[in-house]
């Protein structure tokens, strides 16, 4: 396999492992462990790690290799408040521009998310639920019709993933998930009713409330 393909492959998998918490905040990334896990050589690993440094997911430590970036309250607040602004903008534009097919996709994504609520139990597959959760929110914002805005949104969504997974882990099986599901239903109702003001308020609250809980965990 060409080196560039190997680097792209390991970048994808290592990034996923960091975002989902397999390699937690502050974890030392040993070359020997990474080589064995991803079945690649040192050069593709270094290239992938360099890109993750640019993405601010990995730190370089002088003479001590690489380490997953820590999670901090300052970063948490910055990411979540910026996310709330961007997501609200996407939702507003989607309500203005979305068509009937867009509405149907939202209903379908909401149904899949609701029907798999059992994944939220303490022994459930939280990552499977998170994937459905991501698809649900994307079904709404895709209606905004702006590729540039969606790229900015995706970058923020990924940066928030480590914090979101921390919230998921600490709230699995708790009442917080019931509230979360109710918020989804309210959001769908507002979006389908084309109530821009209410929908933007709901999505902003939906993003910011967990961030306040997370501040107590960091």
CSV table of C-alpha atoms in Angstrom, one decimal:
chain,number,residue,atom,x,y,z
A,1,UNK,CA,0.0,0.0,0.0
A,2,UNK,CA,1.4,3.4,-0.9
A,3,UNK,CA,2.6,5.5,2.0
A,4,UNK,CA,0.1,8.3,1.4
A,5,UNK,CA,-2.8,5.7,1.5
A,6,UNK,CA,-1.3,4.2,4.7
A,7,UNK,CA,-1.1,7.6,6.3
A,8,UNK,CA,-4.7,8.5,5.4
A,9,UNK,CA,-5.9,5.2,6.7
A,10,UNK,CA,-4.1,5.5,10.1
A,11,UNK,CA,-5.2,9.2,10.3
A,12,UNK,CA,-8.8,8.1,10.0
A,13,UNK,CA,-8.6,5.3,12.6
A,14,UNK,CA,-6.4,7.2,15.1
A,15,UNK,CA,-8.5,10.3,14.9
A,16,UNK,CA,-11.6,8.1,15.5
A,17,UNK,CA,-9.9,6.4,18.5
A,18,UNK,CA,-9.1,9.8,20.0
A,19,UNK,CA,-12.6,11.4,19.4
A,20,UNK,CA,-14.4,8.4,20.8
A,21,UNK,CA,-12.1,8.2,23.9
A,22,UNK,CA,-10.3,4.9,23.2
A,23,UNK,CA,-7.2,7.0,23.7
A,24,UNK,CA,-8.2,9.4,26.4
A,25,UNK,CA,-7.1,12.9,27.1
A,26,UNK,CA,-3.4,13.0,28.1
A,27,UNK,CA,-2.8,9.5,26.9
A,28,UNK,CA,0.8,8.9,25.7
A,29,UNK,CA,0.8,7.6,22.1
A,30,UNK,CA,3.6,5.0,22.0
A,31,UNK,CA,4.8,4.2,18.5
A,32,UNK,CA,5.1,0.5,19.3
A,33,UNK,CA,1.4,0.4,20.4
A,34,UNK,CA,0.2,2.4,17.4
A,35,UNK,CA,2.2,0.3,14.9
A,36,UNK,CA,0.7,-2.9,16.3
A,37,UNK,CA,-2.9,-1.5,16.4
A,38,UNK,CA,-2.9,0.0,12.9
A,39,UNK,CA,-0.5,-2.4,11.2
A,40,UNK,CA,1.6,0.4,9.7
A,41,UNK,CA,5.2,1.6,9.7
A,42,UNK,CA,6.7,4.6,11.5
A,43,UNK,CA,6.6,7.0,8.5
A,44,UNK,CA,2.8,6.8,7.9
A,45,UNK,CA,2.3,7.1,11.7
A,46,UNK,CA,4.4,10.2,11.9
A,47,UNK,CA,2.6,11.8,9.0
A,48,UNK,CA,-0.8,11.0,10.6
A,49,UNK,CA,0.4,12.3,14.0
A,50,UNK,CA,1.6,15.5,12.4
A,51,UNK,CA,-1.8,16.1,10.9
A,52,UNK,CA,-3.4,15.4,14.3
A,53,UNK,CA,-1.1,18.0,15.8
A,54,UNK,CA,-2.4,20.6,13.3
A,55,UNK,CA,-6.0,19.5,14.3
A,56,UNK,CA,-5.1,20.2,17.9
A,57,UNK,CA,-5.9,16.6,18.9
A,58,UNK,CA,-2.3,15.6,19.6
A,59,UNK,CA,0.6,17.4,21.3
A,60,UNK,CA,4.3,16.9,20.6
A,61,UNK,CA,6.4,16.6,23.7
A,62,UNK,CA,10.1,17.4,23.4
A,63,UNK,CA,12.1,14.2,23.4
A,64,UNK,CA,9.0,12.3,24.8
A,65,UNK,CA,7.0,11.7,21.7
A,66,UNK,CA,3.2,12.4,21.3
A,67,UNK,CA,0.3,12.7,23.7
A,68,UNK,CA,-3.4,13.2,23.2
A,69,UNK,CA,-4.3,16.8,24.0
A,70,UNK,CA,-5.9,17.4,27.4
A,71,UNK,CA,-9.6,18.5,27.7
A,72,UNK,CA,-10.0,21.9,29.4
A,73,UNK,CA,-12.8,24.0,30.6
A,74,UNK,CA,-11.6,26.9,28.5
A,75,UNK,CA,-11.7,24.9,25.3
A,76,UNK,CA,-15.0,23.3,26.3
A,77,UNK,CA,-16.7,26.6,26.7
A,78,UNK,CA,-15.2,28.0,23.5
A,79,UNK,CA,-16.1,25.0,21.4
A,80,UNK,CA,-19.7,24.7,22.7
A,81,UNK,CA,-20.5,28.4,22.5
A,82,UNK,CA,-19.2,28.6,19.0
A,83,UNK,CA,-21.0,25.4,18.1
A,84,UNK,CA,-24.3,26.8,19.4
A,85,UNK,CA,-23.9,29.9,17.2
A,86,UNK,CA,-23.0,27.9,14.0
A,87,UNK,CA,-25.6,25.2,14.6
A,88,UNK,CA,-28.3,27.9,15.1
A,89,UNK,CA,-27.3,29.6,11.9
A,90,UNK,CA,-27.4,26.2,10.0
A,91,UNK,CA,-30.8,25.4,11.4
A,92,UNK,CA,-32.2,28.8,10.5
A,93,UNK,CA,-31.0,28.6,6.9
A,94,UNK,CA,-32.3,25.1,6.6
A,95,UNK,CA,-35.8,26.1,7.7
A,96,UNK,CA,-35.8,28.8,5.1
A,97,UNK,CA,-34.4,26.6,2.3
A,98,UNK,CA,-35.4,23.0,3.1
A,99,UNK,CA,-37.9,21.2,0.8
A,100,UNK,CA,-40.3,18.3,1.4
A,101,UNK,CA,-37.6,15.7,0.9
A,102,UNK,CA,-35.5,17.4,3.6
A,103,UNK,CA,-38.5,17.2,5.9
A,104,UNK,CA,-39.0,13.5,5.2
A,105,UNK,CA,-35.3,12.8,5.9
A,106,UNK,CA,-35.6,14.5,9.3
A,107,UNK,CA,-38.7,12.4,10.2
A,108,UNK,CA,-36.8,9.2,9.2
A,109,UNK,CA,-33.7,10.1,11.2
A,110,UNK,CA,-35.7,11.1,14.2
A,111,UNK,CA,-37.5,7.8,14.1
A,112,UNK,CA,-34.3,5.8,13.9
A,113,UNK,CA,-32.9,7.7,16.9
A,114,UNK,CA,-36.0,7.3,19.0
A,115,UNK,CA,-36.4,3.6,18.1
A,116,UNK,CA,-32.9,2.8,19.2
A,117,UNK,CA,-33.1,4.6,22.6
A,118,UNK,CA,-32.2,1.2,24.3
A,119,UNK,CA,-28.6,1.8,23.2
A,120,UNK,CA,-28.5,4.5,25.9
A,121,UNK,CA,-28.6,2.0,28.7
A,122,UNK,CA,-25.5,1.7,30.9
A,123,UNK,CA,-24.6,-1.6,29.0
A,124,UNK,CA,-25.7,-0.3,25.6
A,125,UNK,CA,-23.6,0.6,22.6
A,126,UNK,CA,-23.2,4.3,23.1
A,127,UNK,CA,-21.1,4.8,20.0
A,128,UNK,CA,-23.9,3.3,17.9
A,129,UNK,CA,-26.3,5.7,19.4
A,130,UNK,CA,-23.9,8.6,18.9
A,131,UNK,CA,-23.7,7.8,15.2
A,132,UNK,CA,-27.5,7.9,15.0
A,133,UNK,CA,-27.5,11.1,17.0
A,134,UNK,CA,-25.0,12.7,14.5
A,135,UNK,CA,-27.1,11.6,11.6
A,136,UNK,CA,-30.2,13.1,13.1
A,137,UNK,CA,-28.7,16.5,13.6
A,138,UNK,CA,-27.1,16.4,10.1
A,139,UNK,CA,-30.5,15.6,8.6
A,140,UNK,CA,-31.6,19.0,9.8
A,141,UNK,CA,-28.6,21.2,9.0
A,142,UNK,CA,-28.0,19.7,5.5
A,143,UNK,CA,-31.0,21.8,4.5
A,144,UNK,CA,-28.9,25.0,4.9
A,145,UNK,CA,-27.4,24.3,1.4
A,146,UNK,CA,-24.0,25.8,2.3
A,147,UNK,CA,-21.0,23.5,1.9
A,148,UNK,CA,-18.7,26.0,3.5
A,149,UNK,CA,-20.9,26.4,6.5
A,150,UNK,CA,-21.3,22.6,6.9
A,151,UNK,CA,-17.5,22.2,6.8
A,152,UNK,CA,-17.1,24.7,9.6
A,153,UNK,CA,-19.9,22.9,11.5
A,154,UNK,CA,-18.3,19.5,11.0
A,155,UNK,CA,-15.0,20.7,12.4
A,156,UNK,CA,-16.6,22.0,15.5
A,157,UNK,CA,-18.7,18.9,15.9
A,158,UNK,CA,-15.6,16.7,15.8
A,159,UNK,CA,-13.8,18.9,18.2
A,160,UNK,CA,-16.7,18.6,20.6
A,161,UNK,CA,-16.8,14.8,20.3
A,162,UNK,CA,-14.3,14.1,23.1
A,163,UNK,CA,-16.4,16.2,25.5
A,164,UNK,CA,-19.7,14.7,24.2
A,165,UNK,CA,-18.4,11.2,24.7
A,166,UNK,CA,-17.4,12.1,28.3
A,167,UNK,CA,-20.9,13.3,28.9
A,168,UNK,CA,-22.3,10.1,27.3
A,169,UNK,CA,-20.2,7.9,29.6
A,170,UNK,CA,-21.2,9.7,32.8
A,171,UNK,CA,-24.9,9.8,31.9
A,172,UNK,CA,-25.5,6.4,30.4
A,173,UNK,CA,-28.9,5.1,31.7
A,174,UNK,CA,-29.7,8.3,33.6
A,175,UNK,CA,-32.7,10.7,33.3
A,176,UNK,CA,-30.5,13.1,31.4
A,177,UNK,CA,-31.0,11.0,28.3
A,178,UNK,CA,-34.8,11.2,28.7
A,179,UNK,CA,-34.5,15.0,28.6
A,180,UNK,CA,-32.2,14.8,25.6
A,181,UNK,CA,-34.8,12.7,23.7
A,182,UNK,CA,-37.5,15.1,24.6
A,183,UNK,CA,-35.4,18.0,23.2
A,184,UNK,CA,-35.1,16.1,19.9
A,185,UNK,CA,-38.8,15.8,19.6
A,186,UNK,CA,-39.4,19.5,20.4
A,187,UNK,CA,-36.7,20.4,17.8
A,188,UNK,CA,-38.3,18.3,15.1
A,189,UNK,CA,-41.7,19.9,15.8
A,190,UNK,CA,-40.3,23.4,15.6
A,191,UNK,CA,-38.3,22.7,12.4
A,192,UNK,CA,-41.2,21.1,10.6
A,193,UNK,CA,-43.5,23.9,11.7
A,194,UNK,CA,-40.9,26.3,10.2
A,195,UNK,CA,-40.7,28.1,13.5
A,196,UNK,CA,-37.3,29.6,13.0
A,197,UNK,CA,-37.1,31.5,16.3
A,198,UNK,CA,-38.2,28.6,18.5
A,199,UNK,CA,-36.0,26.1,16.6
A,200,UNK,CA,-32.9,28.2,17.0
A,201,UNK,CA,-33.5,28.7,20.7
A,202,UNK,CA,-34.0,24.9,21.2
A,203,UNK,CA,-30.9,23.9,19.3
A,204,UNK,CA,-28.8,26.5,21.2
A,205,UNK,CA,-30.1,25.2,24.6
A,206,UNK,CA,-29.6,21.5,23.4
A,207,UNK,CA,-25.9,22.2,22.9
A,208,UNK,CA,-25.2,24.5,25.8
A,209,UNK,CA,-26.9,22.6,28.7
A,210,UNK,CA,-24.6,19.6,28.5
A,211,UNK,CA,-21.6,21.9,28.4
A,212,UNK,CA,-22.5,23.3,31.8
A,213,UNK,CA,-22.7,19.7,33.2
A,214,UNK,CA,-19.3,18.9,31.6
A,215,UNK,CA,-17.6,21.8,33.3
A,216,UNK,CA,-18.2,20.0,36.6
A,217,UNK,CA,-16.5,16.8,35.2
A,218,UNK,CA,-13.3,18.5,34.0
